[in-house]
XYZ file of C-alpha atoms in Angstrom:
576
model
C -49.829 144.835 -119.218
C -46.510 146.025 -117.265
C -49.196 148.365 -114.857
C -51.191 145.161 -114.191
C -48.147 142.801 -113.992
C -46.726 145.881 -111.048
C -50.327 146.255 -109.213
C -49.816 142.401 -109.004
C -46.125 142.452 -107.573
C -47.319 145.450 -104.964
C -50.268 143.310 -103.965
C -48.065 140.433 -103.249
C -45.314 141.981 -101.204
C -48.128 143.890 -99.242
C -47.797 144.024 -95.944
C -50.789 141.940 -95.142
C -48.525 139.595 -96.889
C -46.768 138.099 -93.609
C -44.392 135.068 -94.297
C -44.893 132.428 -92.286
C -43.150 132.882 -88.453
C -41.396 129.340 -88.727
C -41.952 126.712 -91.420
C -41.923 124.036 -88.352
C -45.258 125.234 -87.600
C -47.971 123.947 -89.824
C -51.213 125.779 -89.336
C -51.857 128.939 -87.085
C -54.759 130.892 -85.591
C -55.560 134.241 -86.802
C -57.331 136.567 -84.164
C -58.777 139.939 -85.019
C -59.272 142.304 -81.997
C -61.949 143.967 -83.471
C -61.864 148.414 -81.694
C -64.080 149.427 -84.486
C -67.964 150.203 -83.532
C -68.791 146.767 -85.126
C -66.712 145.130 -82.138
C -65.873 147.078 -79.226
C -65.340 150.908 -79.857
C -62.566 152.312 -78.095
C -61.559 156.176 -78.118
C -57.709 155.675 -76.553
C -55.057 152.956 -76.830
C -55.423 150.368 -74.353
C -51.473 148.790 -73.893
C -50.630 145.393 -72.612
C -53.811 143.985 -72.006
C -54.615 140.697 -71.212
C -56.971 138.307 -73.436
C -58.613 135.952 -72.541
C -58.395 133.617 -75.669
C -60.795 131.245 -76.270
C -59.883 129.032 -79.046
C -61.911 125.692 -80.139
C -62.772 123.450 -83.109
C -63.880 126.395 -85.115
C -60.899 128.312 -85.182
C -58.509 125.925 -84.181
C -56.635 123.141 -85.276
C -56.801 121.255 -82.008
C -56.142 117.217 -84.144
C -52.545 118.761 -85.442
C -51.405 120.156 -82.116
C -49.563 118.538 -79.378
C -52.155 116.998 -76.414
C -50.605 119.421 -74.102
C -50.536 122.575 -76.131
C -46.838 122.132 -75.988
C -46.257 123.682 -79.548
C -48.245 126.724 -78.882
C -47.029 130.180 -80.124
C -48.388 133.527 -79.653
C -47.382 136.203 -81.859
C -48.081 139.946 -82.273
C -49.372 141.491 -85.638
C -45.666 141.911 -87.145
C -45.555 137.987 -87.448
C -42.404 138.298 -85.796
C -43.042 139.561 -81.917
C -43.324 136.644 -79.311
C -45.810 137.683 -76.738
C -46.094 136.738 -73.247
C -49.142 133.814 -72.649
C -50.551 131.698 -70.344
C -53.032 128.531 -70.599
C -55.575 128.331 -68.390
C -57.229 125.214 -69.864
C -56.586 123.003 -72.352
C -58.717 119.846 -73.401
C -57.777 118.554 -76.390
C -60.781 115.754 -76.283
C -63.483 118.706 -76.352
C -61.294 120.711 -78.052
C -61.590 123.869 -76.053
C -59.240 125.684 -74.682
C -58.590 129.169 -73.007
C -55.524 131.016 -73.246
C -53.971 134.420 -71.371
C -51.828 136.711 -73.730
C -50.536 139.980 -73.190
C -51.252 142.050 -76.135
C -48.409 144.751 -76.657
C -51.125 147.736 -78.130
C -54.521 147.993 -78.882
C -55.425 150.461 -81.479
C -58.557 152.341 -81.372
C -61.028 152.428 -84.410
C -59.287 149.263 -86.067
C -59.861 145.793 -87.091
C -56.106 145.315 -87.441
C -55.335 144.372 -84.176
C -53.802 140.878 -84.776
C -52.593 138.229 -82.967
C -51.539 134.900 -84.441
C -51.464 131.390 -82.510
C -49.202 128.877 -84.100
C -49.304 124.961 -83.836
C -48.636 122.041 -85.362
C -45.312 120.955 -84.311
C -44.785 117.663 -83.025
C -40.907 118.429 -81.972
C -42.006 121.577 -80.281
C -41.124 121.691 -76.095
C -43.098 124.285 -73.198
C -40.971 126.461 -73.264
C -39.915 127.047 -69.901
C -40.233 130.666 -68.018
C -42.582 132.946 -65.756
C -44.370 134.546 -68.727
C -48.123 134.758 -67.348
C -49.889 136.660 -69.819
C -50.398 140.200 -67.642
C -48.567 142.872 -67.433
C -45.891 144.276 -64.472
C -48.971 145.774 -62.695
C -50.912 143.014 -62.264
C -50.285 141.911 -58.487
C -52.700 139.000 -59.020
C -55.174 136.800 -61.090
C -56.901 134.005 -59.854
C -58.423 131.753 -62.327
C -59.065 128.701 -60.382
C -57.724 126.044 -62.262
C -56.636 124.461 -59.366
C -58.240 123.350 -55.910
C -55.479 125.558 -53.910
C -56.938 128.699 -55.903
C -53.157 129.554 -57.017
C -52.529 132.947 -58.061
C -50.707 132.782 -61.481
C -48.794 135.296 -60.732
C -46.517 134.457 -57.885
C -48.388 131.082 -56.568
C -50.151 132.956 -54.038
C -52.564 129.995 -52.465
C -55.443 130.042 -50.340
C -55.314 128.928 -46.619
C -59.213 127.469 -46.218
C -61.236 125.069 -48.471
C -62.700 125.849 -52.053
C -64.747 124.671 -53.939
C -64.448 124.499 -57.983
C -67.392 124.871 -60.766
C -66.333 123.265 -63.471
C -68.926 125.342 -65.402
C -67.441 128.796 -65.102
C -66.665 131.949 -67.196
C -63.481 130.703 -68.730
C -63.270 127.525 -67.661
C -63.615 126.544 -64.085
C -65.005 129.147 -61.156
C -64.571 129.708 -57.890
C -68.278 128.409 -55.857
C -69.239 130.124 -52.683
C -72.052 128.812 -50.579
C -72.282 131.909 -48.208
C -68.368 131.479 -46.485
C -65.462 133.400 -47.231
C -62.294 131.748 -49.324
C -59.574 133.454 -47.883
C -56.007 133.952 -49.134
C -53.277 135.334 -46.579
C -51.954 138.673 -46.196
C -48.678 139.123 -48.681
C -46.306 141.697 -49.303
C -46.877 141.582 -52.857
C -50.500 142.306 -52.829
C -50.690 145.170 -50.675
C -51.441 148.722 -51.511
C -49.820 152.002 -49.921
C -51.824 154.712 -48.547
C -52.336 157.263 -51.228
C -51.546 154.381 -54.097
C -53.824 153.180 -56.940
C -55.344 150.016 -56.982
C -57.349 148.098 -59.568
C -60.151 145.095 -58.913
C -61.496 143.047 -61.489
C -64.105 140.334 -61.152
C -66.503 138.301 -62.762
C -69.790 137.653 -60.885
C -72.755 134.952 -60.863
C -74.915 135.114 -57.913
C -78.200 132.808 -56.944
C -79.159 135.760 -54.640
C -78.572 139.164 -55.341
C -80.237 140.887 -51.768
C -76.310 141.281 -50.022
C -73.194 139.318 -49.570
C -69.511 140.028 -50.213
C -67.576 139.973 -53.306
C -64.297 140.403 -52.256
C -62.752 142.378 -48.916
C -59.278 143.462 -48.109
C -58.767 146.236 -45.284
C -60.538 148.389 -45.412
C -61.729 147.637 -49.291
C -64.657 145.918 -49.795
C -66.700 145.328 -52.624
C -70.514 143.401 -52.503
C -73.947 143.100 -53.238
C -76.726 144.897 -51.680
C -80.114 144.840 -53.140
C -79.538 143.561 -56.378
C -76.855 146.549 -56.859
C -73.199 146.379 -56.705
C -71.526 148.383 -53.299
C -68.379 149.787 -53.393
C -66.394 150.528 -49.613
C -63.631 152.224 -49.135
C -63.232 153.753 -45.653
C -66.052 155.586 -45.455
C -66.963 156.300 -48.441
C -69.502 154.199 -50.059
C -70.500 153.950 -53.514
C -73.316 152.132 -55.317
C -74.716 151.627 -58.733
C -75.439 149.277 -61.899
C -78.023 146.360 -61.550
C -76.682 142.735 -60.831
C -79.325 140.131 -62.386
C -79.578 136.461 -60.415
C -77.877 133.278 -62.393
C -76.049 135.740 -64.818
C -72.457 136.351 -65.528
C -71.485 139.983 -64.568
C -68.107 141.840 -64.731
C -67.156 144.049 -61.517
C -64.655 146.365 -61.455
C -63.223 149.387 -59.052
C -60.572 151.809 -59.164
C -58.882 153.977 -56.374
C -56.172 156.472 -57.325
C -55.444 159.919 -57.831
C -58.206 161.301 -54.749
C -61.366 159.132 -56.672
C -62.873 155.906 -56.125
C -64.501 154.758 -59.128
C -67.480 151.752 -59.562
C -67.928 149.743 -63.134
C -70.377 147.457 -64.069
C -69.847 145.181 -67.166
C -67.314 147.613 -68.297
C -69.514 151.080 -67.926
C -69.145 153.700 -64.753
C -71.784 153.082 -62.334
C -70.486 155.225 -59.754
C -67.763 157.899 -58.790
C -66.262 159.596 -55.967
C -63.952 161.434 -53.880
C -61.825 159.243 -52.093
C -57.851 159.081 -51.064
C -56.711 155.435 -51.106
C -56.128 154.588 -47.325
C -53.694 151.173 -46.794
C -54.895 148.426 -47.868
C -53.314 145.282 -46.901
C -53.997 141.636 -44.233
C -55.780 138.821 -46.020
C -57.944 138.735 -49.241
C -61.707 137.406 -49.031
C -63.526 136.234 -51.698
C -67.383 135.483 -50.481
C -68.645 135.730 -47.051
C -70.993 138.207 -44.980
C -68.801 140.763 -44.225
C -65.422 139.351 -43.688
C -65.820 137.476 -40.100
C -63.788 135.001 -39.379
C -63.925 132.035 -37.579
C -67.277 130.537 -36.006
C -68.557 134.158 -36.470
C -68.074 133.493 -40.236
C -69.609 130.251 -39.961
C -72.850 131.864 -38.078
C -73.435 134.258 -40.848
C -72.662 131.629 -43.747
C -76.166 131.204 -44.203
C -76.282 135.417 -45.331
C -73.047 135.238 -47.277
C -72.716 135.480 -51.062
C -73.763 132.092 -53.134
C -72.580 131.801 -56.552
C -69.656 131.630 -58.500
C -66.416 134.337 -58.911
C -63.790 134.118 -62.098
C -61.086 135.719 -63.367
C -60.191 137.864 -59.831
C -57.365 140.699 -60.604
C -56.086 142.901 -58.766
C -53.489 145.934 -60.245
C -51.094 148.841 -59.105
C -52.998 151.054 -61.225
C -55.617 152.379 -62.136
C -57.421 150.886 -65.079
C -58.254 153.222 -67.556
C -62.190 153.146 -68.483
C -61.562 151.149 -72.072
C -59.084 149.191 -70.202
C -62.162 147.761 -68.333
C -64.836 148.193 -71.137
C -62.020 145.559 -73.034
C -61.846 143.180 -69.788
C -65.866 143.006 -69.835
C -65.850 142.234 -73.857
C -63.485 139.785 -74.118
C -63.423 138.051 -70.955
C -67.359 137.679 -71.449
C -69.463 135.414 -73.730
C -70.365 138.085 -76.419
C -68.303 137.265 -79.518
C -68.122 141.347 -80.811
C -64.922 141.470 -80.058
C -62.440 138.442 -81.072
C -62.944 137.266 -84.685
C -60.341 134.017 -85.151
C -60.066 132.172 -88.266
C -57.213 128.685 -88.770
C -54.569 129.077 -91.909
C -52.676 126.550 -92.981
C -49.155 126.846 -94.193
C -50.033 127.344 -97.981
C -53.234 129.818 -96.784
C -50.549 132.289 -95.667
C -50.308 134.420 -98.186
C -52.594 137.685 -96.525
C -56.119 138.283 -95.932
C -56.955 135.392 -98.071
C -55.687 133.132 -96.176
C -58.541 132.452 -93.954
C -60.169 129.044 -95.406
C -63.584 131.202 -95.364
C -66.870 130.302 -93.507
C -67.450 127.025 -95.790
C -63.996 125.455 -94.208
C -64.921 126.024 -90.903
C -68.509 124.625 -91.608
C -66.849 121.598 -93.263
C -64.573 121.544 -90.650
C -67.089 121.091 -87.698
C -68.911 118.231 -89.369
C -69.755 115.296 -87.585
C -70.169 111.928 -89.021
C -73.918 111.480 -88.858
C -73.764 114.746 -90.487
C -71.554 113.277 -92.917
C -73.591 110.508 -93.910
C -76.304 112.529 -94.261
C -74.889 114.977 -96.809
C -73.154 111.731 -98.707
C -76.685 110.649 -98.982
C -78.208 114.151 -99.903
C -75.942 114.299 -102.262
C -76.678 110.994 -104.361
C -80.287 112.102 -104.437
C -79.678 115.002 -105.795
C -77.475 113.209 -108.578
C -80.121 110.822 -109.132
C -82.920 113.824 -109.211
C -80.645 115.447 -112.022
C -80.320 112.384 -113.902
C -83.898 111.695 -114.021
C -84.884 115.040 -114.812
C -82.389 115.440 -117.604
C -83.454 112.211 -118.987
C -86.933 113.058 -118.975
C -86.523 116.579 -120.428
C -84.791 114.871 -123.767
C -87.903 112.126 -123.610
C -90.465 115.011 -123.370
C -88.866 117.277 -125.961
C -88.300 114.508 -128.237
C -91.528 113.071 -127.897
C -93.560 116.468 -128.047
C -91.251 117.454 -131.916
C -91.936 113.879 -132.758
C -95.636 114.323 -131.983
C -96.165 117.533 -133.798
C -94.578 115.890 -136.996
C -96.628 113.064 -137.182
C -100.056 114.729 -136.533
C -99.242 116.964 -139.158
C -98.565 114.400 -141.834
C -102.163 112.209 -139.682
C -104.293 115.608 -140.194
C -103.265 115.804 -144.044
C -104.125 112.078 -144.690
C -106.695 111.513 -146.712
C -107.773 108.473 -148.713
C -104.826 106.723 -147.053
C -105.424 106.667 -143.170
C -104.316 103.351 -142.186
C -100.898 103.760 -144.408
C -98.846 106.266 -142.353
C -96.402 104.204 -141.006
C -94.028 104.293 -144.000
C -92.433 106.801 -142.145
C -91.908 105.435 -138.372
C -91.767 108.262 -135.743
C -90.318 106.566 -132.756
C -90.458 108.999 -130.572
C -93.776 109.909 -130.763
C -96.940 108.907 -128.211
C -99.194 109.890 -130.880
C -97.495 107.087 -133.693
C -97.076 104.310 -131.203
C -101.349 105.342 -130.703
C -101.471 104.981 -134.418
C -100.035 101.956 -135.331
C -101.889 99.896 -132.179
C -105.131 101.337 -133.858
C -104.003 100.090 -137.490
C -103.008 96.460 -135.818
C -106.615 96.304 -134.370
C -108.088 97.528 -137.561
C -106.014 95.013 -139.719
C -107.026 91.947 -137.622
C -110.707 93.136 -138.697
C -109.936 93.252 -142.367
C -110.634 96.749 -142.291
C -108.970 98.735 -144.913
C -108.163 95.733 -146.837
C -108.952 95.865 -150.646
C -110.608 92.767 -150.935
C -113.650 91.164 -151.003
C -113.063 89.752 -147.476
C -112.554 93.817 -146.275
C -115.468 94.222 -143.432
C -116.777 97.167 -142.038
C -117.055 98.609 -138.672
C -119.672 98.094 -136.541
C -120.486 100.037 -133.944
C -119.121 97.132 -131.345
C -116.066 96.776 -133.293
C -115.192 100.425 -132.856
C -115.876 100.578 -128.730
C -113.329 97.387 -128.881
C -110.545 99.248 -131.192
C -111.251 102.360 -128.251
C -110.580 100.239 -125.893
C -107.550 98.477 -127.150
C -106.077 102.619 -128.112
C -107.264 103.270 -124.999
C -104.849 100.379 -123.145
C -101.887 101.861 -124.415
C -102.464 105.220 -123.764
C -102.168 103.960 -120.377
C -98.916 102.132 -121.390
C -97.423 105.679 -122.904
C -98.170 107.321 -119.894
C -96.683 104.885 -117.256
C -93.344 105.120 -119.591
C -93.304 109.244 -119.385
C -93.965 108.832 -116.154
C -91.577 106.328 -115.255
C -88.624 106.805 -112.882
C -90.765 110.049 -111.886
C -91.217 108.544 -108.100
C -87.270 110.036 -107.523
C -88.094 112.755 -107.850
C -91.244 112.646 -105.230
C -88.748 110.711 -102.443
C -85.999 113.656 -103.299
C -88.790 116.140 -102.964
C -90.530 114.976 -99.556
C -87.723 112.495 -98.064
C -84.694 115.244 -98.633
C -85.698 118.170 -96.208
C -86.841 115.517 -93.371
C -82.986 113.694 -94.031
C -80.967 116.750 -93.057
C -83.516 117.583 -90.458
C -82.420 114.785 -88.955
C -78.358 115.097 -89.906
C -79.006 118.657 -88.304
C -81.331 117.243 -84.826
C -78.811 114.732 -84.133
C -75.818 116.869 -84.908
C -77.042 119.777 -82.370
C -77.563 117.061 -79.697
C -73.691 115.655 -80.743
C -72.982 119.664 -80.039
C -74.790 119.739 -76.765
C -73.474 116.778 -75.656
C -70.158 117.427 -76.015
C -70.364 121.584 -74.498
C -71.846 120.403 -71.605
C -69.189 117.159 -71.080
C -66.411 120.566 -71.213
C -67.946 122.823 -69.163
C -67.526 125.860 -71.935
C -70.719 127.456 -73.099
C -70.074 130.385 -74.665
C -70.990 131.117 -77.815
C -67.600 130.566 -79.764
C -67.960 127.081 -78.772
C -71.503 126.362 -79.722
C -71.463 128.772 -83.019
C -69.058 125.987 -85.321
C -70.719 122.922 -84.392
C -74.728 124.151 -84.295
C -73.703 126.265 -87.874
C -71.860 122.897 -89.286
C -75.179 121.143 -88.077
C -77.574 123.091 -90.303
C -75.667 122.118 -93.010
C -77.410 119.007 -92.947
C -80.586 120.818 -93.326
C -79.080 123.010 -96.096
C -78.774 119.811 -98.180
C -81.670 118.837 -97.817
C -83.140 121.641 -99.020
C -80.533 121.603 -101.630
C -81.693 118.544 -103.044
C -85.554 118.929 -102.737
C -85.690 122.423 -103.930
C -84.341 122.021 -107.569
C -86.244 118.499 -107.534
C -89.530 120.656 -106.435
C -88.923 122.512 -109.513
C -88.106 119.708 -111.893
C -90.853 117.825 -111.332
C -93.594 120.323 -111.324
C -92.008 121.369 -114.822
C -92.057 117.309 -115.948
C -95.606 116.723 -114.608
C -96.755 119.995 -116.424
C -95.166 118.692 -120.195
C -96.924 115.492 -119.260
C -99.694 116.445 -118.733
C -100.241 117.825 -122.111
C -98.703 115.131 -123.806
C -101.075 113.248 -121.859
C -104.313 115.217 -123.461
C -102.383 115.303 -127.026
C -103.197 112.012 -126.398
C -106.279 111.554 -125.048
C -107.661 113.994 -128.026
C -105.541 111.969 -130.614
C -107.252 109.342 -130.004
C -110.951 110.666 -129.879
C -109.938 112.141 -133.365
C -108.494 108.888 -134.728
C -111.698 106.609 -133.636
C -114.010 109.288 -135.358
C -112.069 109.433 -138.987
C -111.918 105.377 -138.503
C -115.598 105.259 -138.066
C -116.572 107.755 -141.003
C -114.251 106.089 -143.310
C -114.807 102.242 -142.419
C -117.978 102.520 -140.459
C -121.356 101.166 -141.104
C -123.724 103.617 -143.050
């Protein structure tokens, strides 16, 4: 008892035991940054990267948050570190939003890599400051949130027109229709000859024959023949395959004597290269970085699509650095796992209200009423099938008794109902026989007493007969539940689960957001129409086929009964 009562204590003051960061905060997010080969597998630590979190109905409590994400908190796996964060969106009427936060470390090989979002405060302020989200070598990241095309860095705008898709990555994207957006030559983002520099990009183009991605100096990175092309100088480098109206990461590195080329986070290309200076204005788009009408002659062979999440770095990114960027920035899930607690779910692992909360969670009303409705079928199928089960046994014991004591009768077969069985199908047979034999004088011991004709006996058949029909239709009875739970249940939450998926639909494509975290809790929440459907025609399947089967027999019991009773009638009290 005192080794369980200490295996208790130890398990409570674990360490996955975090107290709660502030008891102003009622509910949290808890992220897993998944490094094991089940998410992302990662050989080397990867330190202050940036996530992009995406955090909706599913795993967020978007009803008990401020409309502004005001009362946001981002915390590291301690419980205790704040970390640096930036949102990029936030719409609470969707309930999406995307958010930038600078992890401090991300272990390889480990599904411990935690992050915790609190909200849930009403009293809660922004709190003011410059944190962004990226670390000191980021020189910029343009997200696009805004028509200028601010930098969120240090506000670095652009100087000509863009144009916004409000259906991007992340939220909404820069859209190119063959000219160049182009952002003026700064101080800030400039690299020195023989420096390191680091590009990041995510890319969606209509036509993947040539155009340019982005050009600075003598950089320039674009598409040629469905590849991606890296310049630097002189030295060109191509490789990985770029796939028309799909969303594909881009990254280069210079540093260190080597250019290097990645494609959704693996090497495409490498090679020798010293970093010349790189500086003058930044072009996203365009045919080759003219300016001027010269850029508007050549629109027409420029890049059309859409750019996201731009970066650019003093350093060079490390290869899991960028194999991260490509997972979590993109729409495959592997990486981020993010579950809401509330303030009594804090207590470790358990905390997580589990797949069913997050199911009941995303439920919309017609989905609602449908399982409300499910559900009284299936009470009313397991009240008619318990009911019938204690007619059926009762009336099968009851019917074994009496033809029994019927079968051992002998000079007295009309005088059996001394002993009433009223349960049994078989007796209430019996005794409408003996009334129809009794209004004949049959049996009677007197000189009135008649005896059966042949006539006489078809009518006493026929009479039996009538309420055999009569015993059936009560077994029977109430058995038409059953049928409607069986055949009108799974077409019910087909149509709690059709209407929720359009609800789903309807309200992804009103927010722009269609990655798969967003769509997962509402389309899984949606089949759980269907799921009680199912729920209450498959036991109801079962019932009934079980019922109609102990009817049945009762049914020839009964039907034999009574071809047995007519023939002892007519040997005993027939004509001879």
């Amino acid at each position: 008892m005192r080794a369980t009562f200490i295996c208790l204590l130890l398990l409570l003051t674990s360490p996955w035991s975090h107290a709660w960061w502030n008891k102003d905060w009622t509910h949290r997010t808890r992220v897993i940054i998944d490094t094991t080969p089940q998410g992302v597998a990662l050989t080397e630590p990867v330190p202050g990267f940036a996530l992009a979190l995406r955090l909706h109905s599913g795993n967020f409590d978007f009803v008990g948050s401020q409309p502004d994400g005001a009362d946001l908190r981002l915390l590291a796996a301690d419980d205790k570190t704040p970390l640096a964060f930036r949102i990029e969106r936030w719409d609470p009427t969707n309930e999406l939003a995307v958010v930038w936060v600078q992890v401090l470390t991300l272990a390889p090989g480990s599904d411990k890599n935690l992050v915790y979002a609190y909200a849930g405060n009403d009293k809660a302020r922004l709190e003011p400051g410059t944190a962004s989200g990226f670390d000191p070598a980021t020189l910029a990241a343009l997200h696009f949130t805004a028509v200028d095309g601010a930098d969120v860095i240090a506000g670095w705008q652009a100087i000509s027109p863009i144009t916004l898709d409000a259906n991007g990555l992340l939220g909404s994207a820069l859209r190119l229709s063959g000219a160049a957006a182009v952002w003026p030559a700064s101080e800030r983002v400039r690299t020195a000859a023989n420096g390191a520099l680091s590009v990041s990009l995510w890319v969606k183009a209509e036509a993947v024959e040539r155009g340019t991605l982005l050009q600075q100096g003598p950089l320039a990175l674009a598409l040629q023949g469905g590849r991606v092309l890296l310049r630097v100088g002189s030295v060109t480098l191509t490789g990985g395959d770029v796939k028309p109206g799909t969303w594909v990461h881009v990254a280069a590195t210079l540093g260190q004597g080597k250019a290097s080329l990645y494609v959704d986070g693996k090497p495409v290309a490498q090679g020798d290269a010293s970093t010349p200076l790189i500086e003058g204005d930044l072009r996203l788009g365009g045919a080759g970085g003219a300016a001027g009408a010269a850029g508007a002659a050549n629109a027409a062979a420029g890049f059309i699509g859409s750019l996201d999440a731009v970066q650019l770095a003093s350093t060079v990114r490390s290869p899991a650095w960028l194999q991260l960027a490509a997972a979590a920035q993109g729409i495959d899930g592997k990486l981020v796992r993010a579950t809401t607690e509330s303030a009594g779910e804090a207590a470790g692992e358990g905390g997580s209200p589990g797949y069913l909360g997050i199911l009941m969670k995303n439920l919309t009303v017609d989905a609602w009423v449908v399982i409300v409705i499910c559900g009284l079928m299936l009470l009313i199928a397991i009240w008619v099938m318990v009911a019938k089960t204690v007619l059926v046994n009762r009336a099968d014991k009851a019917n074994r008794s009496f033809l029994q004591r019927f079968r051992q009768a002998e000079d007295d077969l009309l005088e059996l109902g001394g002993t009433p069985h009223p349960n049994s199908s078989l007796f209430a047979l019996y005794s409408a026989g003996v009334r129809e034999l009794k209004k004949r004088k049959v049996g009677v011991p007197s000189a009135q007493a008649t005896v059966l004709s042949g006539a006489s006996l078809d009518a006493v058949k026929a009479a039996v007969d009538a309420d055999v029909v009569r015993e059936l239709n009560r077994l029977n009875s109430q058995m038409v539940l059953l049928t409607i739970a069986i055949s009108g249940g799974p077409f019910l939450g087909l149509f709690g689960t059709v209407v929720g998926v359009m609800i789903t639909f309807a309200a992804i494509a009103a927010a722009g957001d269609v990655n798969v975290n967003a769509i997962a809790p509402g389309i899984a929440a949606a089949l759980l129409a269907t799921v009680a459907g199912l729920g209450v025609a498959i036991p109801a399947l079962f019932g009934y086929n079980y019922l109609a089967t102990r009817i049945k027999n009762i049914s020839s019991d009964m039907q034999i009964f009574v071809d047995e009773f007519i023939t002892r009638v007519a040997e005993t009290y027939g004509a001879r």
